Amino acid sequence: MFSFVGAITVSRTVILVLPKYFKSISAANEKIISHFAAIIKVFKKIGKTEEIPDSDNFSTSSSIPSSEIPIADKLIKDYLDNGLFNRNFDIIVEDGVGETDWEASINRLQPVISGKYPVYLNVFTASSISEERHLINEIHKWAVRYCVEKYGLILDYGLSIIEDAVKDIRELGTPEYLKTVLRLELNSAYIDRDIILLKRLISIVDKISCDEENFFEVFGTGYFHVVWEKVSGTVLNNNIEDFKSHMPKPLWYDNVGNSVEKESLRPDIISVKGDELYIIDAK
């Protein structure tokens, strides 16, 4: 029996697998996608736990174990928070508008002595300029466009694609060449955001370099009943931990009379509402 809830990516196609609890199969596509986006949010909230052992993911891209979906989620969120990657250059010019660089001024300019003190008629200034259009910036724009087009709806990002981004990353170069450029930039990066972003760009480019016809990934779990139990427990204010010590442990006897104490079968949820006690099995 097929037991899985989540997204299956085959090449460029994303297949949404809904839980058995979902009854609105005849609903419009927009409504189904909205429901699935809520499921993805639940996966992100719960994360991997001992109770959900396979809630990670599986990918045919063995060098990058993470699925495209969480990478896409982080790339889109980073873009919304911080914008595109820009390379900044520090420049020193004479009589510029930036902050005075006294070390450069003293070493490179001849002052006029007034009394006992040197007076600098000119000074060097330091400022930072941003190179907004370079290869890494173009890779970043492509990556955001790719992630929004493929996963933006199920990740619930109301974001338009970047129109001036290339549609096919191979217009910028071969994936191997682009990964080399990204790694060189990573070697000189020192800002945390840039380091993390460059690593994610390398990951997404590496996935594109795989054989597209054989590209296969899943993001989800075969233990959605545990997810459902956790969600139900949160909604119903599960207090089962407060009652564990009151649950008797049954004794099991073998044929010769030896006894073994076992853990009690326990309900999924115990909820207290006023003077009422609810014992619930989440299904």
PDB file of C-alpha atoms in Angstrom:
ATOM      1  CA  MET A   1       0.000   0.000   0.000  1.00  0.00           C
ATOM      2  CA  PHE A   2       1.288   3.468  -0.925  1.00  0.00           C
ATOM      3  CA  SER A   3       1.762   5.345   2.350  1.00  0.00           C
ATOM      4  CA  PHE A   4       3.170   8.810   1.755  1.00  0.00           C
ATOM      5  CA  VAL A   5       2.176  12.460   2.051  1.00  0.00           C
ATOM      6  CA  GLY A   6       4.227  15.192   0.450  1.00  0.00           C
ATOM      7  CA  ALA A   7       5.648  16.317  -2.875  1.00  0.00           C
ATOM      8  CA  ILE A   8       7.195  14.060  -5.509  1.00  0.00           C
ATOM      9  CA  THR A   9       9.380  15.802  -8.073  1.00  0.00           C
ATOM     10  CA  VAL A  10       9.982  13.974 -11.348  1.00  0.00           C
ATOM     11  CA  SER A  11      12.051  16.078 -13.723  1.00  0.00           C
ATOM     12  CA  ARG A  12      10.082  19.364 -14.023  1.00  0.00           C
ATOM     13  CA  THR A  13       6.799  17.898 -12.737  1.00  0.00           C
ATOM     14  CA  VAL A  14       5.756  18.263  -9.096  1.00  0.00           C
ATOM     15  CA  ILE A  15       3.161  15.720  -7.901  1.00  0.00           C
ATOM     16  CA  LEU A  16       1.221  16.626  -4.747  1.00  0.00           C
ATOM     17  CA  VAL A  17       0.229  13.668  -2.559  1.00  0.00           C
ATOM     18  CA  LEU A  18      -2.484  14.636  -0.071  1.00  0.00           C
ATOM     19  CA  PRO A  19      -3.334  12.770   3.159  1.00  0.00           C
ATOM     20  CA  LYS A  20      -6.242  10.378   3.320  1.00  0.00           C
ATOM     21  CA  TYR A  21      -8.036  12.808   5.632  1.00  0.00           C
ATOM     22  CA  PHE A  22      -8.402  15.228   2.706  1.00  0.00           C
ATOM     23  CA  LYS A  23     -11.905  14.923   1.247  1.00  0.00           C
ATOM     24  CA  SER A  24     -12.160  17.890  -1.141  1.00  0.00           C
ATOM     25  CA  ILE A  25     -10.738  16.138  -4.177  1.00  0.00           C
ATOM     26  CA  SER A  26     -13.270  17.881  -6.411  1.00  0.00           C
ATOM     27  CA  ALA A  27     -12.199  21.328  -5.207  1.00  0.00           C
ATOM     28  CA  ALA A  28     -10.596  23.826  -7.558  1.00  0.00           C
ATOM     29  CA  ASN A  29      -6.852  23.534  -8.125  1.00  0.00           C
ATOM     30  CA  GLU A  30      -6.250  26.777  -6.236  1.00  0.00           C
ATOM     31  CA  LYS A  31      -7.941  25.360  -3.133  1.00  0.00           C
ATOM     32  CA  ILE A  32      -6.021  22.074  -3.335  1.00  0.00           C
ATOM     33  CA  ILE A  33      -2.720  23.969  -3.644  1.00  0.00           C
ATOM     34  CA  SER A  34      -3.717  26.154  -0.686  1.00  0.00           C
ATOM     35  CA  HIS A  35      -4.360  23.041   1.431  1.00  0.00           C
ATOM     36  CA  PHE A  36      -1.069  21.500   0.331  1.00  0.00           C
ATOM     37  CA  ALA A  37       0.797  24.719   1.180  1.00  0.00           C
ATOM     38  CA  ALA A  38      -0.584  24.355   4.713  1.00  0.00           C
ATOM     39  CA  ILE A  39       0.760  20.779   4.850  1.00  0.00           C
ATOM     40  CA  ILE A  40       4.224  21.997   3.794  1.00  0.00           C
ATOM     41  CA  LYS A  41       4.085  24.578   6.597  1.00  0.00           C
ATOM     42  CA  VAL A  42       3.295  21.785   9.064  1.00  0.00           C
ATOM     43  CA  PHE A  43       6.314  19.791   7.836  1.00  0.00           C
ATOM     44  CA  LYS A  44       8.522  22.863   8.283  1.00  0.00           C
ATOM     45  CA  LYS A  45       7.130  23.480  11.768  1.00  0.00           C
ATOM     46  CA  ILE A  46       7.491  19.923  13.041  1.00  0.00           C
ATOM     47  CA  GLY A  47      10.799  19.066  11.364  1.00  0.00           C
ATOM     48  CA  LYS A  48      12.471  15.696  11.785  1.00  0.00           C
ATOM     49  CA  THR A  49      11.712  13.843  15.008  1.00  0.00           C
ATOM     50  CA  GLU A  50      12.257  10.348  16.366  1.00  0.00           C
ATOM     51  CA  GLU A  51       8.553   9.660  15.845  1.00  0.00           C
ATOM     52  CA  ILE A  52       8.788  10.652  12.177  1.00  0.00           C
ATOM     53  CA  PRO A  53      11.989   8.869  11.133  1.00  0.00           C
ATOM     54  CA  ASP A  54      11.697   9.515   7.396  1.00  0.00           C
ATOM     55  CA  SER A  55      10.496  13.120   7.548  1.00  0.00           C
ATOM     56  CA  ASP A  56      13.754  14.171   5.923  1.00  0.00           C
ATOM     57  CA  ASN A  57      13.702  13.549   2.180  1.00  0.00           C
ATOM     58  CA  PHE A  58      15.182  11.433  -0.568  1.00  0.00           C
ATOM     59  CA  SER A  59      16.967  12.579  -3.689  1.00  0.00           C
ATOM     60  CA  THR A  60      18.735  10.981  -6.637  1.00  0.00           C
ATOM     61  CA  SER A  61      21.300  13.787  -6.317  1.00  0.00           C
ATOM     62  CA  SER A  62      23.524  11.934  -3.856  1.00  0.00           C
ATOM     63  CA  SER A  63      26.069  14.728  -3.440  1.00  0.00           C
ATOM     64  CA  ILE A  64      23.372  17.115  -2.174  1.00  0.00           C
ATOM     65  CA  PRO A  65      21.187  15.147   0.254  1.00  0.00           C
ATOM     66  CA  SER A  66      18.628  17.896   0.835  1.00  0.00           C
ATOM     67  CA  SER A  67      15.524  18.106  -1.326  1.00  0.00           C
ATOM     68  CA  GLU A  68      14.961  21.053  -3.652  1.00  0.00           C
ATOM     69  CA  ILE A  69      11.895  22.176  -1.701  1.00  0.00           C
ATOM     70  CA  PRO A  70      13.606  23.251   1.565  1.00  0.00           C
ATOM     71  CA  ILE A  71      16.453  24.798  -0.468  1.00  0.00           C
ATOM     72  CA  ALA A  72      13.897  26.698  -2.582  1.00  0.00           C
ATOM     73  CA  ASP A  73      12.070  27.812   0.547  1.00  0.00           C
ATOM     74  CA  LYS A  74      15.251  29.244   2.081  1.00  0.00           C
ATOM     75  CA  LEU A  75      16.366  30.894  -1.170  1.00  0.00           C
ATOM     76  CA  ILE A  76      13.019  32.633  -1.688  1.00  0.00           C
ATOM     77  CA  LYS A  77      12.823  33.758   1.942  1.00  0.00           C
ATOM     78  CA  ASP A  78      16.390  35.072   1.838  1.00  0.00           C
ATOM     79  CA  TYR A  79      15.604  37.008  -1.352  1.00  0.00           C
ATOM     80  CA  LEU A  80      12.525  38.589   0.250  1.00  0.00           C
ATOM     81  CA  ASP A  81      14.525  39.517   3.370  1.00  0.00           C
ATOM     82  CA  ASN A  82      17.822  40.618   1.818  1.00  0.00           C
ATOM     83  CA  GLY A  83      17.398  41.099  -1.922  1.00  0.00           C
ATOM     84  CA  LEU A  84      19.853  39.951  -4.569  1.00  0.00           C
ATOM     85  CA  PHE A  85      23.500  39.121  -3.957  1.00  0.00           C
ATOM     86  CA  ASN A  86      25.710  42.107  -4.702  1.00  0.00           C
ATOM     87  CA  ARG A  87      29.480  42.178  -4.703  1.00  0.00           C
ATOM     88  CA  ASN A  88      30.844  45.202  -2.842  1.00  0.00           C
ATOM     89  CA  PHE A  89      34.201  46.820  -3.613  1.00  0.00           C
ATOM     90  CA  ASP A  90      36.121  49.209  -1.388  1.00  0.00           C
ATOM     91  CA  ILE A  91      37.719  52.025  -3.360  1.00  0.00           C
ATOM     92  CA  ILE A  92      40.087  54.800  -2.299  1.00  0.00           C
ATOM     93  CA  VAL A  93      40.036  58.051  -4.279  1.00  0.00           C
ATOM     94  CA  GLU A  94      41.474  61.506  -3.766  1.00  0.00           C
ATOM     95  CA  ASP A  95      38.973  64.049  -2.435  1.00  0.00           C
ATOM     96  CA  GLY A  96      36.031  61.682  -2.752  1.00  0.00           C
ATOM     97  CA  VAL A  97      32.786  61.745  -0.774  1.00  0.00           C
ATOM     98  CA  GLY A  98      33.507  58.831   1.539  1.00  0.00           C
ATOM     99  CA  GLU A  99      35.204  58.611   4.917  1.00  0.00           C
ATOM    100  CA  THR A 100      38.746  60.025   5.101  1.00  0.00           C
ATOM    101  CA  ASP A 101      41.417  57.325   4.915  1.00  0.00           C
ATOM    102  CA  TRP A 102      44.176  58.935   6.985  1.00  0.00           C
ATOM    103  CA  GLU A 103      46.626  56.079   6.545  1.00  0.00           C
ATOM    104  CA  ALA A 104      46.517  56.409   2.752  1.00  0.00           C
ATOM    105  CA  SER A 105      46.563  60.200   2.957  1.00  0.00           C
ATOM    106  CA  ILE A 106      49.631  60.315   5.216  1.00  0.00           C
ATOM    107  CA  ASN A 107      51.532  57.708   3.197  1.00  0.00           C
ATOM    108  CA  ARG A 108      50.766  59.098  -0.250  1.00  0.00           C
ATOM    109  CA  LEU A 109      50.320  62.883   0.077  1.00  0.00           C
ATOM    110  CA  GLN A 110      52.723  65.670   0.961  1.00  0.00           C
ATOM    111  CA  PRO A 111      51.285  67.991   3.629  1.00  0.00           C
ATOM    112  CA  VAL A 112      51.832  71.726   4.032  1.00  0.00           C
ATOM    113  CA  ILE A 113      53.476  72.599   7.355  1.00  0.00           C
ATOM    114  CA  SER A 114      51.632  75.357   9.158  1.00  0.00           C
ATOM    115  CA  GLY A 115      53.503  76.253  12.326  1.00  0.00           C
ATOM    116  CA  LYS A 116      54.306  72.917  13.931  1.00  0.00           C
ATOM    117  CA  TYR A 117      51.451  70.974  12.377  1.00  0.00           C
ATOM    118  CA  PRO A 118      50.968  69.341   8.961  1.00  0.00           C
ATOM    119  CA  VAL A 119      47.963  70.459   6.971  1.00  0.00           C
ATOM    120  CA  TYR A 120      46.605  68.234   4.215  1.00  0.00           C
ATOM    121  CA  LEU A 121      45.058  70.261   1.425  1.00  0.00           C
ATOM    122  CA  ASN A 122      43.852  67.051  -0.194  1.00  0.00           C
ATOM    123  CA  VAL A 123      42.932  63.709   1.410  1.00  0.00           C
ATOM    124  CA  PHE A 124      42.124  60.204   0.236  1.00  0.00           C
ATOM    125  CA  THR A 125      38.648  58.900   1.022  1.00  0.00           C
ATOM    126  CA  ALA A 126      37.383  55.325   1.197  1.00  0.00           C
ATOM    127  CA  SER A 127      33.945  54.231   0.049  1.00  0.00           C
ATOM    128  CA  SER A 128      32.162  51.072  -0.967  1.00  0.00           C
ATOM    129  CA  ILE A 129      30.494  50.560  -4.325  1.00  0.00           C
ATOM    130  CA  SER A 130      28.188  47.745  -5.325  1.00  0.00           C
ATOM    131  CA  GLU A 131      28.549  45.815  -8.550  1.00  0.00           C
ATOM    132  CA  GLU A 132      24.948  44.853  -9.166  1.00  0.00           C
ATOM    133  CA  ARG A 133      25.320  43.054 -12.481  1.00  0.00           C
ATOM    134  CA  HIS A 134      27.867  40.268 -12.410  1.00  0.00           C
ATOM    135  CA  LEU A 135      27.718  36.525 -12.947  1.00  0.00           C
ATOM    136  CA  ILE A 136      26.858  35.525  -9.369  1.00  0.00           C
ATOM    137  CA  ASN A 137      24.094  38.121  -9.299  1.00  0.00           C
ATOM    138  CA  GLU A 138      22.694  36.595 -12.507  1.00  0.00           C
ATOM    139  CA  ILE A 139      22.919  33.072 -11.048  1.00  0.00           C
ATOM    140  CA  HIS A 140      21.035  34.289  -7.974  1.00  0.00           C
ATOM    141  CA  LYS A 141      18.294  35.863 -10.115  1.00  0.00           C
ATOM    142  CA  TRP A 142      17.944  32.636 -12.088  1.00  0.00           C
ATOM    143  CA  ALA A 143      17.771  30.567  -8.879  1.00  0.00           C
ATOM    144  CA  VAL A 144      15.006  32.735  -7.398  1.00  0.00           C
ATOM    145  CA  ARG A 145      13.035  32.603 -10.659  1.00  0.00           C
ATOM    146  CA  TYR A 146      13.484  28.823 -10.894  1.00  0.00           C
ATOM    147  CA  CYS A 147      12.352  28.271  -7.293  1.00  0.00           C
ATOM    148  CA  VAL A 148       9.353  30.609  -7.571  1.00  0.00           C
ATOM    149  CA  GLU A 149       8.166  29.050 -10.848  1.00  0.00           C
ATOM    150  CA  LYS A 150       8.513  25.492  -9.580  1.00  0.00           C
ATOM    151  CA  TYR A 151       7.615  25.716  -5.886  1.00  0.00           C
ATOM    152  CA  GLY A 152       6.335  29.230  -5.143  1.00  0.00           C
ATOM    153  CA  LEU A 153       2.664  28.198  -4.965  1.00  0.00           C
ATOM    154  CA  ILE A 154       3.050  25.218  -2.636  1.00  0.00           C
ATOM    155  CA  LEU A 155       5.438  27.224  -0.435  1.00  0.00           C
ATOM    156  CA  ASP A 156       2.777  29.950  -0.289  1.00  0.00           C
ATOM    157  CA  TYR A 157       4.941  32.827  -1.486  1.00  0.00           C
ATOM    158  CA  GLY A 158       2.964  35.499  -3.298  1.00  0.00           C
ATOM    159  CA  LEU A 159       5.973  36.507  -5.349  1.00  0.00           C
ATOM    160  CA  SER A 160       6.319  37.317  -9.033  1.00  0.00           C
ATOM    161  CA  ILE A 161       9.234  35.924 -11.000  1.00  0.00           C
ATOM    162  CA  ILE A 162      12.231  38.121 -11.755  1.00  0.00           C
ATOM    163  CA  GLU A 163      11.520  39.010 -15.376  1.00  0.00           C
ATOM    164  CA  ASP A 164      15.090  39.853 -16.423  1.00  0.00           C
ATOM    165  CA  ALA A 165      16.467  36.558 -15.082  1.00  0.00           C
ATOM    166  CA  VAL A 166      17.481  33.936 -17.632  1.00  0.00           C
ATOM    167  CA  LYS A 167      15.054  31.031 -18.012  1.00  0.00           C
ATOM    168  CA  ASP A 168      17.748  28.421 -18.590  1.00  0.00           C
ATOM    169  CA  ILE A 169      20.854  28.630 -16.426  1.00  0.00           C
ATOM    170  CA  ARG A 170      22.914  27.196 -19.272  1.00  0.00           C
ATOM    171  CA  GLU A 171      22.615  30.615 -20.912  1.00  0.00           C
ATOM    172  CA  LEU A 172      25.119  31.756 -18.256  1.00  0.00           C
ATOM    173  CA  GLY A 173      27.529  28.843 -18.677  1.00  0.00           C
ATOM    174  CA  THR A 174      27.831  25.147 -17.958  1.00  0.00           C
ATOM    175  CA  PRO A 175      26.778  24.060 -14.450  1.00  0.00           C
ATOM    176  CA  GLU A 176      30.347  22.944 -13.677  1.00  0.00           C
ATOM    177  CA  TYR A 177      31.752  26.351 -14.651  1.00  0.00           C
ATOM    178  CA  LEU A 178      29.084  28.181 -12.628  1.00  0.00           C
ATOM    179  CA  LYS A 179      29.778  26.012  -9.557  1.00  0.00           C
ATOM    180  CA  THR A 180      33.484  26.836  -9.889  1.00  0.00           C
ATOM    181  CA  VAL A 181      32.683  30.568  -9.952  1.00  0.00           C
ATOM    182  CA  LEU A 182      30.448  30.212  -6.901  1.00  0.00           C
ATOM    183  CA  ARG A 183      33.096  28.231  -4.978  1.00  0.00           C
ATOM    184  CA  LEU A 184      35.759  30.855  -5.741  1.00  0.00           C
ATOM    185  CA  GLU A 185      33.449  33.552  -4.402  1.00  0.00           C
ATOM    186  CA  LEU A 186      32.666  31.377  -1.371  1.00  0.00           C
ATOM    187  CA  ASN A 187      36.388  31.102  -0.572  1.00  0.00           C
ATOM    188  CA  SER A 188      36.619  34.888  -0.201  1.00  0.00           C
ATOM    189  CA  ALA A 189      33.251  35.464   1.480  1.00  0.00           C
ATOM    190  CA  TYR A 190      33.255  36.417   5.159  1.00  0.00           C
ATOM    191  CA  ILE A 191      29.682  37.630   5.788  1.00  0.00           C
ATOM    192  CA  ASP A 192      27.450  34.858   7.163  1.00  0.00           C
ATOM    193  CA  ARG A 193      24.556  35.642   4.827  1.00  0.00           C
ATOM    194  CA  ASP A 194      26.816  35.528   1.761  1.00  0.00           C
ATOM    195  CA  ILE A 195      28.398  32.231   2.842  1.00  0.00           C
ATOM    196  CA  ILE A 196      25.034  30.542   3.417  1.00  0.00           C
ATOM    197  CA  LEU A 197      23.549  31.959   0.210  1.00  0.00           C
ATOM    198  CA  LEU A 198      26.494  30.862  -1.934  1.00  0.00           C
ATOM    199  CA  LYS A 199      26.298  27.318  -0.530  1.00  0.00           C
ATOM    200  CA  ARG A 200      22.586  27.168  -1.392  1.00  0.00           C
ATOM    201  CA  LEU A 201      23.237  28.436  -4.897  1.00  0.00           C
ATOM    202  CA  ILE A 202      25.873  25.735  -5.347  1.00  0.00           C
ATOM    203  CA  SER A 203      23.323  23.156  -4.172  1.00  0.00           C
ATOM    204  CA  ILE A 204      20.615  24.271  -6.581  1.00  0.00           C
ATOM    205  CA  VAL A 205      23.029  24.485  -9.529  1.00  0.00           C
ATOM    206  CA  ASP A 206      24.341  21.013  -8.657  1.00  0.00           C
ATOM    207  CA  LYS A 207      20.808  19.632  -8.860  1.00  0.00           C
ATOM    208  CA  ILE A 208      20.333  21.196 -12.286  1.00  0.00           C
ATOM    209  CA  SER A 209      23.523  19.505 -13.451  1.00  0.00           C
ATOM    210  CA  CYS A 210      21.935  16.104 -12.799  1.00  0.00           C
ATOM    211  CA  ASP A 211      20.351  14.142 -15.609  1.00  0.00           C
ATOM    212  CA  GLU A 212      16.967  15.880 -15.791  1.00  0.00           C
ATOM    213  CA  GLU A 213      15.175  12.897 -17.292  1.00  0.00           C
ATOM    214  CA  ASN A 214      16.160  10.750 -14.292  1.00  0.00           C
ATOM    215  CA  PHE A 215      15.718  13.465 -11.658  1.00  0.00           C
ATOM    216  CA  PHE A 216      13.555  12.169  -8.832  1.00  0.00           C
ATOM    217  CA  GLU A 217      12.994  13.520  -5.321  1.00  0.00           C
ATOM    218  CA  VAL A 218      10.439  13.205  -2.562  1.00  0.00           C
ATOM    219  CA  PHE A 219       9.740  15.609   0.265  1.00  0.00           C
ATOM    220  CA  GLY A 220       7.353  14.397   2.929  1.00  0.00           C
ATOM    221  CA  THR A 221       6.773  11.383   5.131  1.00  0.00           C
ATOM    222  CA  GLY A 222       5.211   7.946   5.220  1.00  0.00           C
ATOM    223  CA  TYR A 223       4.278   8.599   8.868  1.00  0.00           C
ATOM    224  CA  PHE A 224       1.714  11.357   8.353  1.00  0.00           C
ATOM    225  CA  HIS A 225      -0.501   9.842  11.047  1.00  0.00           C
ATOM    226  CA  VAL A 226       2.146  10.937  13.558  1.00  0.00           C
ATOM    227  CA  VAL A 227       2.103  14.426  12.059  1.00  0.00           C
ATOM    228  CA  TRP A 228      -1.684  14.410  12.369  1.00  0.00           C
ATOM    229  CA  GLU A 229      -1.413  13.348  16.007  1.00  0.00           C
ATOM    230  CA  LYS A 230       0.991  16.197  16.764  1.00  0.00           C
ATOM    231  CA  VAL A 231      -1.206  18.764  15.029  1.00  0.00           C
ATOM    232  CA  SER A 232      -4.314  17.471  16.794  1.00  0.00           C
ATOM    233  CA  GLY A 233      -2.480  17.496  20.112  1.00  0.00           C
ATOM    234  CA  THR A 234      -1.446  21.123  19.623  1.00  0.00           C
ATOM    235  CA  VAL A 235      -4.971  22.217  18.688  1.00  0.00           C
ATOM    236  CA  LEU A 236      -6.557  20.296  21.573  1.00  0.00           C
ATOM    237  CA  ASN A 237      -3.893  21.273  24.137  1.00  0.00           C
ATOM    238  CA  ASN A 238      -2.584  17.769  24.767  1.00  0.00           C
ATOM    239  CA  ASN A 239      -1.754  17.213  28.464  1.00  0.00           C
ATOM    240  CA  ILE A 240      -0.735  13.563  28.246  1.00  0.00           C
ATOM    241  CA  GLU A 241       2.659  14.195  29.903  1.00  0.00           C
ATOM    242  CA  ASP A 242       0.816  15.262  33.073  1.00  0.00           C
ATOM    243  CA  PHE A 243      -0.952  11.891  33.247  1.00  0.00           C
ATOM    244  CA  LYS A 244       1.835   9.464  32.347  1.00  0.00           C
ATOM    245  CA  SER A 245       2.752   8.763  35.956  1.00  0.00           C
ATOM    246  CA  HIS A 246      -0.869   7.792  36.696  1.00  0.00           C
ATOM    247  CA  MET A 247      -1.066   5.200  33.945  1.00  0.00           C
ATOM    248  CA  PRO A 248      -0.584   1.699  35.393  1.00  0.00           C
ATOM    249  CA  LYS A 249       1.948  -0.578  33.760  1.00  0.00           C
ATOM    250  CA  PRO A 250       0.490  -4.033  33.026  1.00  0.00           C
ATOM    251  CA  LEU A 251       2.256  -7.203  34.130  1.00  0.00           C
ATOM    252  CA  TRP A 252       2.716  -9.984  31.616  1.00  0.00           C
ATOM    253  CA  TYR A 253       3.237 -13.565  32.846  1.00  0.00           C
ATOM    254  CA  ASP A 254       4.892 -16.418  31.015  1.00  0.00           C
ATOM    255  CA  ASN A 255       3.960 -20.128  31.303  1.00  0.00           C
ATOM    256  CA  VAL A 256       6.045 -20.657  34.437  1.00  0.00           C
ATOM    257  CA  GLY A 257       4.719 -17.611  36.279  1.00  0.00           C
ATOM    258  CA  ASN A 258       7.530 -15.116  35.647  1.00  0.00           C
ATOM    259  CA  SER A 259       6.217 -11.562  35.350  1.00  0.00           C
ATOM    260  CA  VAL A 260       7.459  -8.730  33.124  1.00  0.00           C
ATOM    261  CA  GLU A 261       6.306  -5.138  33.465  1.00  0.00           C
ATOM    262  CA  LYS A 262       5.514  -3.464  30.134  1.00  0.00           C
ATOM    263  CA  GLU A 263       4.655   0.071  29.123  1.00  0.00           C
ATOM    264  CA  SER A 264       0.937   0.734  29.056  1.00  0.00           C
ATOM    265  CA  LEU A 265      -0.856   1.333  25.805  1.00  0.00           C
ATOM    266  CA  ARG A 266      -1.530   5.029  25.988  1.00  0.00           C
ATOM    267  CA  PRO A 267      -3.954   7.280  24.135  1.00  0.00           C
ATOM    268  CA  ASP A 268      -2.684   9.910  21.727  1.00  0.00           C
ATOM    269  CA  ILE A 269      -4.263  12.896  23.455  1.00  0.00           C
ATOM    270  CA  ILE A 270      -5.554  13.701  26.908  1.00  0.00           C
ATOM    271  CA  SER A 271      -7.200  17.106  27.097  1.00  0.00           C
ATOM    272  CA  VAL A 272      -8.722  18.845  30.102  1.00  0.00           C
ATOM    273  CA  LYS A 273     -11.566  21.311  29.568  1.00  0.00           C
ATOM    274  CA  GLY A 274     -12.828  22.682  32.863  1.00  0.00           C
ATOM    275  CA  ASP A 275     -13.955  19.697  34.913  1.00  0.00           C
ATOM    276  CA  GLU A 276     -14.121  17.408  31.873  1.00  0.00           C
ATOM    277  CA  LEU A 277     -11.403  14.977  30.787  1.00  0.00           C
ATOM    278  CA  TYR A 278     -11.145  13.965  27.109  1.00  0.00           C
ATOM    279  CA  ILE A 279      -9.239  10.841  26.051  1.00  0.00           C
ATOM    280  CA  ILE A 280      -8.717  10.941  22.307  1.00  0.00           C
ATOM    281  CA  ASP A 281      -7.225   8.648  19.701  1.00  0.00           C
ATOM    282  CA  ALA A 282      -6.163  10.772  16.730  1.00  0.00           C
ATOM    283  CA  LYS A 283      -7.292   9.260  13.458  1.00  0.00           C
TER     284      LYS A 283
END
